[in-house]
Amino acid sequence: MRENSRVTSATRQPGTPSAAVRPRLIATDLDGTLLRDDKSVSSRTVVALAAAEEAGIEVFFVTGRPARWMNVVSDHVHGHGLAICGNGAAVVDLHGGPGAHRFVKVRELPRENALDAVQLLRKAAPGTVFAVEQTYGFHQEPDYPKLHMEIPDNLLPAEQLLAPDGPDADQPVLKILAYHPDLDPDAFLTVARIAVGDHANVTRSSPSALLELSGPDVSKASTLALCCAERGISHEEVVAFGDMPNDVEMLTWAGQSYAMGNAHPDVIAAASGRTVANNEDGVAIVIEQLLADRL
């Protein structure tokens, strides 16, 4: 199903976490958060995730990654098998394993919005190049760098990729990737947000000047809020982890939230707590403490 409903509560600033509220769901980013820098899940983290599920706490992976890159955690999705991918653009059932995932919910970026955003960003930041992420396809402009270790399905200007009769026109657009070879990453993000306005939600998760553009109301937070509402879980019952600007809204929304020791300054400011870096098993340490507090 496709879903684009607004979740206005997804920008709520949490108050002081209350020990009286027992967590029912853990929402964690992957790269720079749950995963170590070598993209592995440590044995300590595997044990902590399994212990949380055993204790009745659901674990959701909430990532900017596309579904096809979820093999790194597909063995750890436990009972529900779901992950939020593409910065909230899709909820994916990973039970089928790599290459056999099923899209449960898609919150697309309308093509007209995507085209407007591309044109506005080209004008505001000349030299920007684009790629297009769809449910089952990945396309890029000829000058877009090889950032993703994969062969694109098509090499065409973004305007052709997003045209009504463009490649895979029957597939929803999940997000647009915008890369600038020279701009500072945070400066590029600021320029893009001003230029694009309400045509798309603009964020970033890469250390380079690579931006991610989703539907106007689509974020990790808004899709997580939808998933929690379907389960009768309130924001106070969610514990979230993240490290980059695309995690800020989720960390602000959750009742308890933790910035990693390696986190971006905006993430540290948004979170209600802080843990150690991803290479030091920061997520596992907090989960272990949460479970100990339940005894």
mmCIF file of C-alpha atoms in Angstrom:
data_model
loop_
_atom_site.group_PDB
_atom_site.id
_atom_site.type_symbol
_atom_site.label_atom_id
_atom_site.label_comp_id
_atom_site.label_asym_id
_atom_site.label_seq_id
_atom_site.Cartn_x
_atom_site.Cartn_y
_atom_site.Cartn_z
ATOM 1 C CA MET A 1 0.000 0.000 0.000
ATOM 2 C CA ARG A 2 1.058 3.601 -0.539
ATOM 3 C CA GLU A 3 0.778 5.979 2.380
ATOM 4 C CA ASN A 4 1.427 9.715 2.568
ATOM 5 C CA SER A 5 -0.563 10.806 5.613
ATOM 6 C CA ARG A 6 0.880 13.545 7.809
ATOM 7 C CA VAL A 7 2.070 12.736 11.322
ATOM 8 C CA THR A 8 2.387 16.088 13.015
ATOM 9 C CA SER A 9 3.424 14.629 16.379
ATOM 10 C CA ALA A 10 6.649 13.343 14.869
ATOM 11 C CA THR A 11 8.436 16.590 15.738
ATOM 12 C CA ARG A 12 7.534 16.610 19.451
ATOM 13 C CA GLN A 13 10.406 17.402 21.821
ATOM 14 C CA PRO A 14 10.527 14.818 24.625
ATOM 15 C CA GLY A 15 10.652 15.853 28.217
ATOM 16 C CA THR A 16 12.805 14.205 30.853
ATOM 17 C CA PRO A 17 12.589 10.416 30.333
ATOM 18 C CA SER A 18 10.516 8.767 33.011
ATOM 19 C CA ALA A 19 11.738 5.539 34.552
ATOM 20 C CA ALA A 20 8.059 4.662 35.130
ATOM 21 C CA VAL A 21 7.498 4.230 31.375
ATOM 22 C CA ARG A 22 8.575 0.750 30.337
ATOM 23 C CA PRO A 23 9.946 0.600 26.789
ATOM 24 C CA ARG A 24 7.938 -1.418 24.294
ATOM 25 C CA LEU A 25 9.917 -0.667 21.136
ATOM 26 C CA ILE A 26 13.552 0.047 20.287
ATOM 27 C CA ALA A 27 14.165 1.990 17.074
ATOM 28 C CA THR A 28 17.750 2.060 15.907
ATOM 29 C CA ASP A 29 19.592 3.485 12.952
ATOM 30 C CA LEU A 30 22.161 1.182 11.332
ATOM 31 C CA ASP A 31 25.243 2.859 9.816
ATOM 32 C CA GLY A 32 27.246 4.695 12.445
ATOM 33 C CA THR A 33 24.848 3.481 15.143
ATOM 34 C CA LEU A 34 24.094 -0.239 15.424
ATOM 35 C CA LEU A 35 26.689 -1.325 12.870
ATOM 36 C CA ARG A 36 30.393 -1.018 13.480
ATOM 37 C CA ASP A 37 32.439 0.852 10.907
ATOM 38 C CA ASP A 38 33.189 -2.425 9.110
ATOM 39 C CA LYS A 39 29.388 -2.871 8.713
ATOM 40 C CA SER A 40 29.273 -5.826 11.078
ATOM 41 C CA VAL A 41 26.904 -6.452 13.985
ATOM 42 C CA SER A 42 29.001 -7.316 17.027
ATOM 43 C CA SER A 43 28.286 -10.475 19.007
ATOM 44 C CA ARG A 44 27.419 -8.337 22.043
ATOM 45 C CA THR A 45 24.860 -6.423 19.998
ATOM 46 C CA VAL A 46 23.343 -9.629 18.598
ATOM 47 C CA VAL A 47 22.843 -10.922 22.143
ATOM 48 C CA ALA A 48 21.352 -7.614 23.309
ATOM 49 C CA LEU A 49 18.865 -7.455 20.417
ATOM 50 C CA ALA A 50 17.748 -11.039 21.040
ATOM 51 C CA ALA A 51 17.375 -10.346 24.766
ATOM 52 C CA ALA A 52 15.196 -7.311 24.070
ATOM 53 C CA GLU A 53 12.906 -9.334 21.810
ATOM 54 C CA GLU A 54 12.777 -12.115 24.391
ATOM 55 C CA ALA A 55 11.692 -9.534 26.972
ATOM 56 C CA GLY A 56 8.810 -8.442 24.748
ATOM 57 C CA ILE A 57 10.423 -5.268 23.365
ATOM 58 C CA GLU A 58 10.131 -5.002 19.584
ATOM 59 C CA VAL A 59 13.253 -3.922 17.712
ATOM 60 C CA PHE A 60 12.873 -1.879 14.537
ATOM 61 C CA PHE A 61 15.780 -1.039 12.252
ATOM 62 C CA VAL A 62 15.147 2.476 10.925
ATOM 63 C CA THR A 63 17.631 3.384 8.230
ATOM 64 C CA GLY A 64 18.343 5.457 5.158
ATOM 65 C CA ARG A 65 19.466 2.268 3.392
ATOM 66 C CA PRO A 66 17.365 0.837 0.568
ATOM 67 C CA ALA A 67 15.780 -2.540 1.140
ATOM 68 C CA ARG A 68 18.340 -4.324 -1.036
ATOM 69 C CA TRP A 69 21.106 -3.290 1.391
ATOM 70 C CA MET A 70 19.457 -4.865 4.430
ATOM 71 C CA ASN A 71 21.247 -8.216 4.264
ATOM 72 C CA VAL A 72 23.586 -7.016 7.039
ATOM 73 C CA VAL A 73 20.748 -7.294 9.582
ATOM 74 C CA SER A 74 18.247 -9.643 7.936
ATOM 75 C CA ASP A 75 19.211 -12.386 10.405
ATOM 76 C CA HIS A 76 18.275 -10.186 13.369
ATOM 77 C CA VAL A 77 14.735 -9.006 12.580
ATOM 78 C CA HIS A 78 13.132 -11.656 14.818
ATOM 79 C CA GLY A 79 9.371 -12.217 14.836
ATOM 80 C CA HIS A 80 7.915 -9.206 13.057
ATOM 81 C CA GLY A 81 10.559 -9.149 10.323
ATOM 82 C CA LEU A 82 9.992 -5.480 9.522
ATOM 83 C CA ALA A 83 12.397 -2.624 8.899
ATOM 84 C CA ILE A 84 11.892 1.022 7.962
ATOM 85 C CA CYS A 85 14.067 1.843 4.958
ATOM 86 C CA GLY A 86 14.844 4.858 2.804
ATOM 87 C CA ASN A 87 14.489 7.349 5.681
ATOM 88 C CA GLY A 88 10.874 6.336 6.162
ATOM 89 C CA ALA A 89 9.929 5.907 2.503
ATOM 90 C CA ALA A 90 9.240 2.182 2.911
ATOM 91 C CA VAL A 91 8.351 -0.422 5.508
ATOM 92 C CA VAL A 92 9.833 -3.717 4.358
ATOM 93 C CA ASP A 93 9.301 -7.317 5.417
ATOM 94 C CA LEU A 94 12.755 -8.915 5.380
ATOM 95 C CA HIS A 95 11.645 -12.452 6.152
ATOM 96 C CA GLY A 96 12.290 -13.601 2.605
ATOM 97 C CA GLY A 97 15.985 -12.810 2.871
ATOM 98 C CA PRO A 98 18.184 -10.753 0.508
ATOM 99 C CA GLY A 99 16.468 -10.053 -2.798
ATOM 100 C CA ALA A 100 13.124 -11.476 -1.636
ATOM 101 C CA HIS A 101 11.892 -8.646 0.563
ATOM 102 C CA ARG A 102 8.282 -7.457 0.430
ATOM 103 C CA PHE A 103 7.182 -3.821 0.611
ATOM 104 C CA VAL A 104 4.505 -3.495 3.288
ATOM 105 C CA LYS A 105 4.109 0.279 3.071
ATOM 106 C CA VAL A 106 5.442 2.790 0.539
ATOM 107 C CA ARG A 107 5.453 6.556 1.140
ATOM 108 C CA GLU A 108 6.600 7.859 -2.193
ATOM 109 C CA LEU A 109 8.066 11.134 -3.383
ATOM 110 C CA PRO A 110 5.654 12.329 -6.103
ATOM 111 C CA ARG A 111 7.452 12.715 -9.417
ATOM 112 C CA GLU A 112 6.266 16.297 -9.845
ATOM 113 C CA ASN A 113 7.726 17.169 -6.438
ATOM 114 C CA ALA A 114 10.956 15.411 -7.331
ATOM 115 C CA LEU A 115 11.261 17.301 -10.619
ATOM 116 C CA ASP A 116 10.604 20.623 -8.891
ATOM 117 C CA ALA A 117 13.210 19.821 -6.242
ATOM 118 C CA VAL A 118 15.824 18.893 -8.854
ATOM 119 C CA GLN A 119 15.283 22.118 -10.779
ATOM 120 C CA LEU A 120 15.347 24.283 -7.639
ATOM 121 C CA LEU A 121 18.502 22.639 -6.368
ATOM 122 C CA ARG A 122 20.280 22.894 -9.712
ATOM 123 C CA LYS A 123 19.649 26.647 -9.579
ATOM 124 C CA ALA A 124 20.611 27.072 -5.918
ATOM 125 C CA ALA A 125 23.730 24.865 -6.050
ATOM 126 C CA PRO A 126 25.134 24.611 -9.589
ATOM 127 C CA GLY A 127 27.141 21.447 -10.090
ATOM 128 C CA THR A 128 24.715 19.237 -8.139
ATOM 129 C CA VAL A 129 24.223 15.785 -9.652
ATOM 130 C CA PHE A 130 21.390 13.381 -8.919
ATOM 131 C CA ALA A 131 20.382 9.755 -8.532
ATOM 132 C CA VAL A 132 16.898 8.276 -8.228
ATOM 133 C CA GLU A 133 15.999 5.496 -5.787
ATOM 134 C CA GLN A 134 12.853 3.488 -6.542
ATOM 135 C CA THR A 135 11.317 0.432 -4.947
ATOM 136 C CA TYR A 136 13.263 -1.966 -7.158
ATOM 137 C CA GLY A 137 15.418 0.309 -9.287
ATOM 138 C CA PHE A 138 18.375 2.656 -8.946
ATOM 139 C CA HIS A 139 19.188 5.208 -11.655
ATOM 140 C CA GLN A 140 21.671 8.055 -11.831
ATOM 141 C CA GLU A 141 22.974 10.884 -13.942
ATOM 142 C CA PRO A 142 26.156 10.224 -15.942
ATOM 143 C CA ASP A 143 28.249 12.542 -13.740
ATOM 144 C CA TYR A 144 26.970 11.149 -10.442
ATOM 145 C CA PRO A 145 29.954 9.501 -8.705
ATOM 146 C CA LYS A 146 30.206 5.812 -7.877
ATOM 147 C CA LEU A 147 29.178 6.195 -4.254
ATOM 148 C CA HIS A 148 27.041 3.120 -3.776
ATOM 149 C CA MET A 149 29.094 0.166 -5.021
ATOM 150 C CA GLU A 150 26.443 -0.883 -7.500
ATOM 151 C CA ILE A 151 25.723 -0.588 -11.199
ATOM 152 C CA PRO A 152 22.809 1.779 -11.938
ATOM 153 C CA ASP A 153 19.962 0.566 -14.092
ATOM 154 C CA ASN A 154 20.081 3.715 -16.238
ATOM 155 C CA LEU A 155 22.406 6.664 -16.851
ATOM 156 C CA LEU A 156 20.271 9.656 -17.835
ATOM 157 C CA PRO A 157 19.639 13.267 -16.725
ATOM 158 C CA ALA A 158 17.347 13.412 -13.699
ATOM 159 C CA GLU A 159 14.639 15.151 -15.720
ATOM 160 C CA GLN A 160 14.451 12.104 -18.007
ATOM 161 C CA LEU A 161 14.631 9.645 -15.131
ATOM 162 C CA LEU A 162 11.676 11.369 -13.449
ATOM 163 C CA ALA A 163 9.590 11.947 -16.566
ATOM 164 C CA PRO A 164 6.121 10.308 -16.702
ATOM 165 C CA ASP A 165 7.440 7.967 -19.390
ATOM 166 C CA GLY A 166 10.892 7.549 -17.828
ATOM 167 C CA PRO A 167 12.549 4.263 -16.799
ATOM 168 C CA ASP A 168 10.467 2.172 -14.396
ATOM 169 C CA ALA A 169 7.744 4.817 -14.476
ATOM 170 C CA ASP A 170 5.354 2.321 -12.878
ATOM 171 C CA GLN A 171 7.503 2.159 -9.732
ATOM 172 C CA PRO A 172 7.205 4.706 -6.896
ATOM 173 C CA VAL A 173 10.131 7.058 -6.327
ATOM 174 C CA LEU A 174 11.378 6.571 -2.765
ATOM 175 C CA LYS A 175 13.983 9.312 -2.669
ATOM 176 C CA ILE A 176 16.313 11.487 -4.695
ATOM 177 C CA LEU A 177 20.029 11.586 -3.933
ATOM 178 C CA ALA A 178 21.810 14.882 -4.581
ATOM 179 C CA TYR A 179 25.601 15.123 -4.550
ATOM 180 C CA HIS A 180 27.820 18.197 -4.737
ATOM 181 C CA PRO A 181 31.569 17.757 -5.308
ATOM 182 C CA ASP A 182 32.703 20.941 -3.548
ATOM 183 C CA LEU A 183 30.240 22.197 -0.921
ATOM 184 C CA ASP A 184 30.531 21.582 2.806
ATOM 185 C CA PRO A 185 27.948 18.906 3.745
ATOM 186 C CA ASP A 186 26.104 20.980 6.357
ATOM 187 C CA ALA A 187 26.197 24.096 4.167
ATOM 188 C CA PHE A 188 24.776 22.078 1.269
ATOM 189 C CA LEU A 189 21.990 20.795 3.522
ATOM 190 C CA THR A 190 21.067 24.341 4.564
ATOM 191 C CA VAL A 191 21.083 25.605 0.976
ATOM 192 C CA ALA A 192 18.953 22.684 -0.177
ATOM 193 C CA ARG A 193 16.355 23.007 2.572
ATOM 194 C CA ILE A 194 15.878 26.684 1.768
ATOM 195 C CA ALA A 195 15.742 26.093 -1.983
ATOM 196 C CA VAL A 196 13.508 23.020 -1.988
ATOM 197 C CA GLY A 197 11.091 24.255 0.677
ATOM 198 C CA ASP A 198 7.998 22.091 1.070
ATOM 199 C CA HIS A 199 8.479 20.204 -2.203
ATOM 200 C CA ALA A 200 10.431 17.479 -0.347
ATOM 201 C CA ASN A 201 11.953 16.590 2.996
ATOM 202 C CA VAL A 202 15.738 17.102 2.760
ATOM 203 C CA THR A 203 18.248 15.450 5.069
ATOM 204 C CA ARG A 204 21.618 13.732 5.033
ATOM 205 C CA SER A 205 23.353 10.702 6.547
ATOM 206 C CA SER A 206 26.672 10.686 4.684
ATOM 207 C CA PRO A 207 29.882 12.431 5.784
ATOM 208 C CA SER A 208 30.147 13.770 2.213
ATOM 209 C CA ALA A 209 27.949 16.415 0.557
ATOM 210 C CA LEU A 210 25.287 13.842 -0.309
ATOM 211 C CA LEU A 211 21.684 14.758 0.435
ATOM 212 C CA GLU A 212 18.572 12.585 0.531
ATOM 213 C CA LEU A 213 15.198 13.981 -0.584
ATOM 214 C CA SER A 214 11.973 12.200 0.392
ATOM 215 C CA GLY A 215 8.275 13.026 0.235
ATOM 216 C CA PRO A 216 7.283 16.269 1.994
ATOM 217 C CA ASP A 217 5.999 14.552 5.150
ATOM 218 C CA VAL A 218 8.248 11.503 5.021
ATOM 219 C CA SER A 219 10.932 10.940 7.641
ATOM 220 C CA LYS A 220 12.140 8.195 9.911
ATOM 221 C CA ALA A 221 10.024 9.741 12.658
ATOM 222 C CA SER A 222 6.742 9.978 10.773
ATOM 223 C CA THR A 223 6.882 6.407 9.476
ATOM 224 C CA LEU A 224 7.956 5.081 12.866
ATOM 225 C CA ALA A 225 5.005 6.932 14.401
ATOM 226 C CA LEU A 226 2.656 5.200 11.941
ATOM 227 C CA CYS A 227 4.120 1.781 12.777
ATOM 228 C CA CYS A 228 3.822 2.464 16.498
ATOM 229 C CA ALA A 229 0.225 3.676 16.166
ATOM 230 C CA GLU A 230 -0.663 0.411 14.407
ATOM 231 C CA ARG A 231 0.693 -1.441 17.445
ATOM 232 C CA GLY A 232 -0.848 0.794 20.099
ATOM 233 C CA ILE A 233 2.606 1.986 21.173
ATOM 234 C CA SER A 234 2.982 5.582 22.335
ATOM 235 C CA HIS A 235 6.052 7.732 21.725
ATOM 236 C CA GLU A 236 6.835 7.561 25.467
ATOM 237 C CA GLU A 237 7.323 3.793 25.077
ATOM 238 C CA VAL A 238 9.944 4.145 22.319
ATOM 239 C CA VAL A 239 13.715 4.227 22.782
ATOM 240 C CA ALA A 240 15.607 5.498 19.720
ATOM 241 C CA PHE A 241 19.265 5.598 18.659
ATOM 242 C CA GLY A 242 21.023 7.591 15.927
ATOM 243 C CA ASP A 243 24.088 9.484 14.793
ATOM 244 C CA MET A 244 23.322 11.725 11.789
ATOM 245 C CA PRO A 245 20.907 14.531 10.788
ATOM 246 C CA ASN A 246 18.444 12.066 9.234
ATOM 247 C CA ASP A 247 17.913 10.709 12.770
ATOM 248 C CA VAL A 248 17.100 14.050 14.434
ATOM 249 C CA GLU A 249 13.309 13.928 13.999
ATOM 250 C CA MET A 250 13.133 10.343 15.267
ATOM 251 C CA LEU A 251 15.238 11.126 18.316
ATOM 252 C CA THR A 252 13.121 14.190 19.055
ATOM 253 C CA TRP A 253 9.904 12.188 18.800
ATOM 254 C CA ALA A 254 10.871 9.198 20.935
ATOM 255 C CA GLY A 255 10.293 9.168 24.679
ATOM 256 C CA GLN A 256 13.924 8.220 25.271
ATOM 257 C CA SER A 257 16.647 8.792 22.710
ATOM 258 C CA TYR A 258 20.397 8.348 22.559
ATOM 259 C CA ALA A 259 23.008 10.035 20.407
ATOM 260 C CA MET A 260 26.018 7.876 19.688
ATOM 261 C CA GLY A 261 29.444 8.945 20.901
ATOM 262 C CA ASN A 262 30.344 9.562 17.249
ATOM 263 C CA ALA A 263 27.171 11.582 16.537
ATOM 264 C CA HIS A 264 26.752 14.817 14.590
ATOM 265 C CA PRO A 265 26.296 17.896 16.862
ATOM 266 C CA ASP A 266 22.649 18.306 15.771
ATOM 267 C CA VAL A 267 21.955 14.734 16.885
ATOM 268 C CA ILE A 268 23.539 15.316 20.280
ATOM 269 C CA ALA A 269 21.359 18.388 20.729
ATOM 270 C CA ALA A 270 18.185 16.503 19.758
ATOM 271 C CA ALA A 271 18.641 13.380 21.898
ATOM 272 C CA SER A 272 17.636 13.075 25.529
ATOM 273 C CA GLY A 273 20.703 10.967 26.331
ATOM 274 C CA ARG A 274 24.059 9.878 24.978
ATOM 275 C CA THR A 275 25.876 6.578 24.711
ATOM 276 C CA VAL A 276 29.326 5.553 23.511
ATOM 277 C CA ALA A 277 30.314 5.203 19.851
ATOM 278 C CA ASN A 278 29.088 2.552 17.430
ATOM 279 C CA ASN A 279 32.455 0.748 17.499
ATOM 280 C CA GLU A 280 32.093 0.442 21.281
ATOM 281 C CA ASP A 281 28.639 -1.195 21.164
ATOM 282 C CA GLY A 282 26.791 1.905 22.359
ATOM 283 C CA VAL A 283 23.356 0.535 21.459
ATOM 284 C CA ALA A 284 23.970 -2.786 23.216
ATOM 285 C CA ILE A 285 25.127 -1.028 26.395
ATOM 286 C CA VAL A 286 21.884 0.943 26.661
ATOM 287 C CA ILE A 287 19.723 -2.105 25.894
ATOM 288 C CA GLU A 288 21.502 -4.091 28.597
ATOM 289 C CA GLN A 289 20.794 -1.310 31.099
ATOM 290 C CA LEU A 290 17.163 -1.031 30.038
ATOM 291 C CA LEU A 291 16.684 -4.763 30.575
ATOM 292 C CA ALA A 292 18.475 -4.669 33.924
ATOM 293 C CA ASP A 293 16.148 -1.867 35.060
ATOM 294 C CA ARG A 294 13.132 -4.085 34.318
ATOM 295 C CA LEU A 295 14.224 -6.726 36.824
#
